Amino acid sequence: MILNSLLESDTDLISDIVDLLNTSRHIPLQLKLSCFRCLQAFAQAQMNVEQIVASVGAAVYHGFLPTLLRKCVRAFQDDHMPDSLPLEVATSSFMLTQLLCNYEAGCDALLSSGSLKAILPLIKTPVKHVKFSVRAARILEMVLSMSSNSNTAFIEYDAVGVFIARLQHEGKESAAECIGSMIGTPKDFKVPEKQPANSNTNTDGEAMAGVETRETSTEEGDSKAKLNVTCPSERKSLMKVLLKFLLGVVQEPAFATVLRGAVEGSLPSTLEFIIRNAAYF
């Protein structure tokens, strides 16, 4: 009700908010974040979505939002957030993008501006701030499910290959961190064998004692050890979105040729590894 009143009293409010964000003058961080929160509230309330899309220039390569997204991606890749681009602003820009992807108009606009291709590197190459890889994956998954025009673009960008490669990478990382606790590690993961600590200083008696201890360990003890190992929450969230994207791809006939190649590759063994270690993930 309040939002309706605001927009009715000032039809240019959304444009004015974007102009304030896009100004070259210095404005306080909290004011910037408040502007983003206003736009997010309008988008979430399904109010004037097309006006928001137009005002932030979502369909234009040099528009405000696409340009900001590209700056964010470059900063994450360089592992350096400049003073002009605080992490809070990057978070707000991705949140707004994600909200716009709830609507076909927002998805089509982001496709037109090349923004989806711009954020794909956050999936392709791991970055320090994993939560932005998660947000990028969610945006791409939402576009896949909302826009019928996205299939051609995703095939052109090799998005399926990028998602599969990242899924396998996260599986490898999990296997490497939990050597001896994972079931059925695929051969192509190339996980190094666990080396005993201080092996050079052990006496023959100590070595024999170690062997006896290992031989007497029960399967129940091994299962308890596995249960005590948990997947980091950010990796779990990322893998969940990666799998959701791939599930959406499987349901689209346009990806049949791409999937045929994926099935002949490492995807089946990666999926089998995840399923067999479901308790960890």
Coordinates of C-alpha atoms in Angstrom, one line a residue:
M1 CA 0.0 0.0 0.0
I2 CA 2.8 2.4 1.0
L3 CA 4.8 1.5 -2.2
N4 CA 1.7 2.1 -4.4
S5 CA 1.2 5.5 -2.8
L6 CA 4.9 6.4 -3.4
L7 CA 4.8 5.5 -7.1
E8 CA 1.4 7.2 -7.6
S9 CA 2.7 10.5 -6.0
D10 CA 5.9 10.4 -8.0
T11 CA 5.9 8.5 -11.3
D12 CA 9.6 9.3 -11.8
L13 CA 10.7 7.9 -8.4
I14 CA 12.3 4.8 -9.8
S15 CA 14.3 6.8 -12.5
D16 CA 15.4 9.3 -9.8
I17 CA 16.6 6.5 -7.6
V18 CA 18.7 5.0 -10.4
D19 CA 20.0 8.4 -11.3
L20 CA 21.2 8.9 -7.7
L21 CA 23.0 5.5 -7.9
N22 CA 24.5 6.3 -11.2
T23 CA 25.8 9.7 -10.3
S24 CA 29.5 10.4 -10.5
R25 CA 29.4 12.4 -7.3
H26 CA 30.3 10.7 -4.0
I27 CA 27.3 9.6 -2.0
P28 CA 27.4 7.8 1.4
L29 CA 27.4 4.0 1.3
Q30 CA 24.2 3.8 3.4
L31 CA 22.4 6.0 0.9
K32 CA 23.4 3.8 -2.0
L33 CA 22.3 0.7 -0.1
S34 CA 19.0 2.3 0.7
C35 CA 18.5 3.1 -3.0
F36 CA 19.1 -0.6 -3.8
R37 CA 16.7 -1.7 -1.1
C38 CA 14.0 0.6 -2.6
L39 CA 14.4 -1.0 -6.1
Q40 CA 14.5 -4.5 -4.6
A41 CA 11.2 -3.7 -2.7
F42 CA 9.5 -2.5 -5.9
A43 CA 10.7 -5.6 -7.8
Q44 CA 9.7 -8.0 -5.0
A45 CA 6.2 -6.4 -4.9
Q46 CA 5.9 -6.9 -8.6
M47 CA 5.4 -3.2 -9.1
N48 CA 6.6 -1.4 -12.2
V49 CA 9.0 -4.2 -13.1
E50 CA 9.3 -3.0 -16.7
Q51 CA 10.1 0.5 -15.5
I52 CA 12.8 -0.8 -13.2
V53 CA 14.3 -2.9 -16.1
A54 CA 14.3 0.2 -18.3
S55 CA 15.7 2.5 -15.6
V56 CA 18.6 0.3 -14.7
G57 CA 19.4 -0.3 -18.4
A58 CA 19.2 -4.0 -17.9
A59 CA 18.8 -4.6 -21.7
V60 CA 21.7 -2.4 -22.7
Y61 CA 25.4 -3.4 -22.6
H62 CA 26.4 -0.1 -21.2
G63 CA 23.4 0.2 -18.9
F64 CA 23.8 0.9 -15.2
L65 CA 23.2 -2.6 -13.9
P66 CA 25.1 -4.6 -16.6
T67 CA 28.1 -2.3 -16.2
L68 CA 28.0 -2.7 -12.5
L69 CA 27.8 -6.5 -12.8
R70 CA 30.8 -6.6 -15.1
K71 CA 32.8 -4.4 -12.6
C72 CA 31.8 -6.8 -9.8
V73 CA 33.0 -9.9 -11.7
R74 CA 36.3 -8.3 -12.6
A75 CA 36.8 -7.3 -8.9
F76 CA 36.1 -10.9 -7.8
Q77 CA 38.4 -12.3 -10.4
D78 CA 41.2 -9.9 -9.3
D79 CA 40.4 -10.7 -5.6
H80 CA 40.3 -6.9 -4.9
M81 CA 37.3 -4.8 -4.2
P82 CA 38.1 -1.1 -5.0
D83 CA 37.0 1.7 -2.7
S84 CA 34.4 2.7 -5.3
L85 CA 32.8 -0.8 -5.2
P86 CA 32.3 -2.0 -1.7
L87 CA 31.2 -5.6 -1.1
E88 CA 27.8 -4.4 0.1
V89 CA 27.1 -2.7 -3.2
A90 CA 28.1 -5.8 -5.1
T91 CA 25.8 -7.9 -2.9
S92 CA 22.9 -5.4 -3.6
S93 CA 23.5 -5.4 -7.3
F94 CA 23.4 -9.3 -7.5
M95 CA 20.3 -9.3 -5.3
L96 CA 18.5 -6.9 -7.5
T97 CA 19.5 -8.9 -10.6
Q98 CA 18.2 -12.0 -9.0
L99 CA 14.8 -10.4 -8.2
L100 CA 14.5 -9.1 -11.8
C101 CA 15.0 -12.7 -13.0
N102 CA 11.7 -13.6 -11.4
Y103 CA 10.1 -12.0 -14.5
E104 CA 10.5 -12.9 -18.2
A105 CA 11.0 -9.2 -19.0
G106 CA 14.0 -9.1 -16.6
C107 CA 15.5 -12.3 -18.0
D108 CA 15.1 -11.3 -21.6
A109 CA 16.7 -7.9 -20.8
L110 CA 19.7 -9.5 -19.2
L111 CA 20.1 -11.8 -22.2
S112 CA 20.1 -8.8 -24.5
S113 CA 22.8 -7.0 -22.6
G114 CA 25.1 -10.0 -22.4
S115 CA 25.0 -9.9 -18.6
L116 CA 24.6 -13.6 -18.3
K117 CA 27.7 -14.2 -20.3
A118 CA 29.5 -11.6 -18.0
I119 CA 28.6 -13.5 -14.8
L120 CA 29.4 -17.0 -16.2
P121 CA 33.1 -16.7 -15.2
L122 CA 32.0 -16.8 -11.6
I123 CA 31.0 -20.4 -12.2
K124 CA 33.9 -21.2 -14.5
T125 CA 36.6 -20.1 -12.2
P126 CA 36.4 -20.3 -8.4
V127 CA 36.6 -17.0 -6.5
K128 CA 37.2 -16.1 -2.9
H129 CA 33.6 -15.0 -2.3
V130 CA 31.8 -18.3 -3.0
K131 CA 28.4 -16.7 -2.2
F132 CA 28.7 -14.7 -5.4
S133 CA 29.3 -17.9 -7.4
V134 CA 26.1 -19.2 -5.8
R135 CA 24.2 -16.0 -6.7
A136 CA 25.5 -16.2 -10.3
A137 CA 24.4 -19.8 -10.6
R138 CA 20.9 -19.0 -9.2
I139 CA 20.5 -16.1 -11.7
L140 CA 21.5 -18.4 -14.6
E141 CA 19.2 -21.2 -13.4
M142 CA 16.3 -18.7 -13.0
V143 CA 16.8 -17.4 -16.6
L144 CA 16.8 -20.9 -17.9
S145 CA 13.5 -21.7 -16.3
M146 CA 11.8 -18.3 -17.0
S147 CA 12.9 -17.4 -20.5
S148 CA 12.3 -19.5 -23.6
N149 CA 14.9 -17.4 -25.4
S150 CA 17.8 -18.5 -23.2
N151 CA 18.5 -21.9 -24.7
T152 CA 20.4 -20.6 -27.7
A153 CA 22.5 -18.3 -25.6
F154 CA 23.4 -21.0 -23.1
I155 CA 24.5 -23.3 -25.9
E156 CA 26.6 -20.6 -27.4
Y157 CA 28.2 -19.8 -24.0
D158 CA 28.8 -23.5 -23.3
A159 CA 27.0 -23.0 -20.0
V160 CA 26.3 -26.7 -19.6
G161 CA 30.0 -27.5 -19.9
V162 CA 30.9 -24.8 -17.4
F163 CA 28.4 -26.0 -14.8
I164 CA 29.5 -29.6 -15.2
A165 CA 33.1 -28.7 -14.8
R166 CA 32.4 -26.6 -11.7
L167 CA 30.3 -29.5 -10.2
Q168 CA 33.2 -31.9 -10.8
H169 CA 35.7 -29.3 -9.3
E170 CA 33.6 -29.0 -6.1
G171 CA 33.5 -32.8 -5.9
K172 CA 37.2 -33.0 -6.2
E173 CA 37.7 -30.4 -3.5
S174 CA 35.4 -32.4 -1.2
A175 CA 37.2 -35.6 -1.9
A176 CA 40.6 -34.0 -1.4
E177 CA 39.5 -32.5 2.0
C178 CA 38.0 -35.8 3.2
I179 CA 40.6 -38.4 2.0
G180 CA 39.5 -41.8 3.4
S181 CA 36.1 -40.6 4.4
M182 CA 34.4 -40.6 0.9
I183 CA 32.9 -43.5 -0.9
G184 CA 33.7 -44.4 -4.5
T185 CA 36.0 -41.5 -5.4
P186 CA 36.1 -41.4 -9.3
K187 CA 39.5 -42.2 -10.8
D188 CA 39.6 -38.9 -12.7
F189 CA 39.5 -37.0 -9.5
K190 CA 43.2 -37.9 -8.9
V191 CA 42.9 -37.4 -5.2
P192 CA 46.4 -37.8 -3.5
E193 CA 46.9 -40.6 -1.0
K194 CA 47.0 -39.6 2.6
Q195 CA 50.6 -39.7 3.9
P196 CA 51.3 -40.8 7.5
A197 CA 52.7 -38.0 9.7
N198 CA 56.3 -38.2 10.8
S199 CA 56.8 -41.4 8.9
N200 CA 60.6 -41.0 8.9
T201 CA 60.8 -40.9 12.7
N202 CA 58.6 -43.9 13.5
T203 CA 60.3 -47.0 14.9
D204 CA 59.4 -50.5 13.6
G205 CA 57.4 -51.1 16.8
E206 CA 55.4 -48.0 16.3
A207 CA 54.7 -48.9 12.7
M208 CA 53.4 -52.3 13.7
A209 CA 51.2 -50.8 16.4
G210 CA 49.7 -48.5 13.8
V211 CA 49.0 -51.3 11.4
E212 CA 47.3 -53.3 14.2
T213 CA 45.2 -50.3 15.2
R214 CA 44.0 -49.8 11.6
E215 CA 43.2 -53.5 11.2
T216 CA 41.1 -53.6 14.3
S217 CA 39.0 -50.6 13.3
T218 CA 35.4 -51.6 12.6
E219 CA 33.0 -50.5 9.8
E220 CA 30.8 -48.9 12.5
G221 CA 33.7 -46.7 13.5
D222 CA 34.4 -45.8 9.8
S223 CA 30.7 -44.8 9.3
K224 CA 30.8 -42.6 12.4
A225 CA 33.9 -40.9 11.1
K226 CA 32.1 -40.2 7.8
L227 CA 29.1 -38.8 9.6
N228 CA 31.3 -36.4 11.5
V229 CA 32.6 -34.8 8.2
T230 CA 30.2 -32.2 6.8
C231 CA 30.2 -30.2 3.6
P232 CA 30.8 -26.5 3.9
S233 CA 27.5 -24.6 3.7
E234 CA 28.5 -22.4 0.7
R235 CA 29.8 -25.4 -1.3
K236 CA 26.6 -27.3 -0.5
S237 CA 24.5 -24.3 -1.7
L238 CA 26.5 -24.0 -4.8
M239 CA 26.3 -27.7 -5.7
K240 CA 22.6 -27.6 -5.1
V241 CA 22.1 -24.8 -7.6
L242 CA 24.5 -26.4 -10.1
L243 CA 22.4 -29.6 -10.0
K244 CA 19.2 -27.7 -10.3
F245 CA 20.5 -25.9 -13.4
L246 CA 21.5 -29.3 -15.0
L247 CA 18.1 -30.7 -14.1
G248 CA 16.5 -27.9 -16.0
V249 CA 18.8 -28.5 -19.0
V250 CA 17.8 -32.2 -19.1
Q251 CA 14.2 -31.2 -19.5
E252 CA 14.9 -29.0 -22.5
P253 CA 15.1 -30.9 -25.9
A254 CA 17.4 -28.1 -27.3
F255 CA 20.2 -29.4 -25.2
A256 CA 20.0 -33.0 -26.4
T257 CA 23.3 -32.9 -28.4
V258 CA 25.1 -31.1 -25.6
L259 CA 23.9 -33.6 -23.0
R260 CA 24.9 -36.6 -25.2
G261 CA 28.5 -35.4 -25.0
A262 CA 28.3 -34.8 -21.3
V263 CA 27.0 -38.3 -20.6
E264 CA 29.9 -39.7 -22.4
G265 CA 32.3 -37.6 -20.3
S266 CA 32.8 -37.3 -16.5
L267 CA 29.2 -36.3 -15.5
P268 CA 28.0 -39.8 -14.7
S269 CA 30.9 -40.6 -12.4
T270 CA 30.6 -37.2 -10.7
L271 CA 26.9 -37.7 -10.1
E272 CA 27.5 -41.2 -8.8
F273 CA 30.1 -39.9 -6.4
I274 CA 27.7 -37.2 -5.1
I275 CA 24.8 -39.8 -4.7
R276 CA 27.0 -42.3 -2.8
N277 CA 28.2 -39.6 -0.4
A278 CA 24.7 -38.0 0.0
A279 CA 25.2 -37.9 3.8
Y280 CA 28.2 -35.6 3.4
F281 CA 26.6 -33.3 0.8

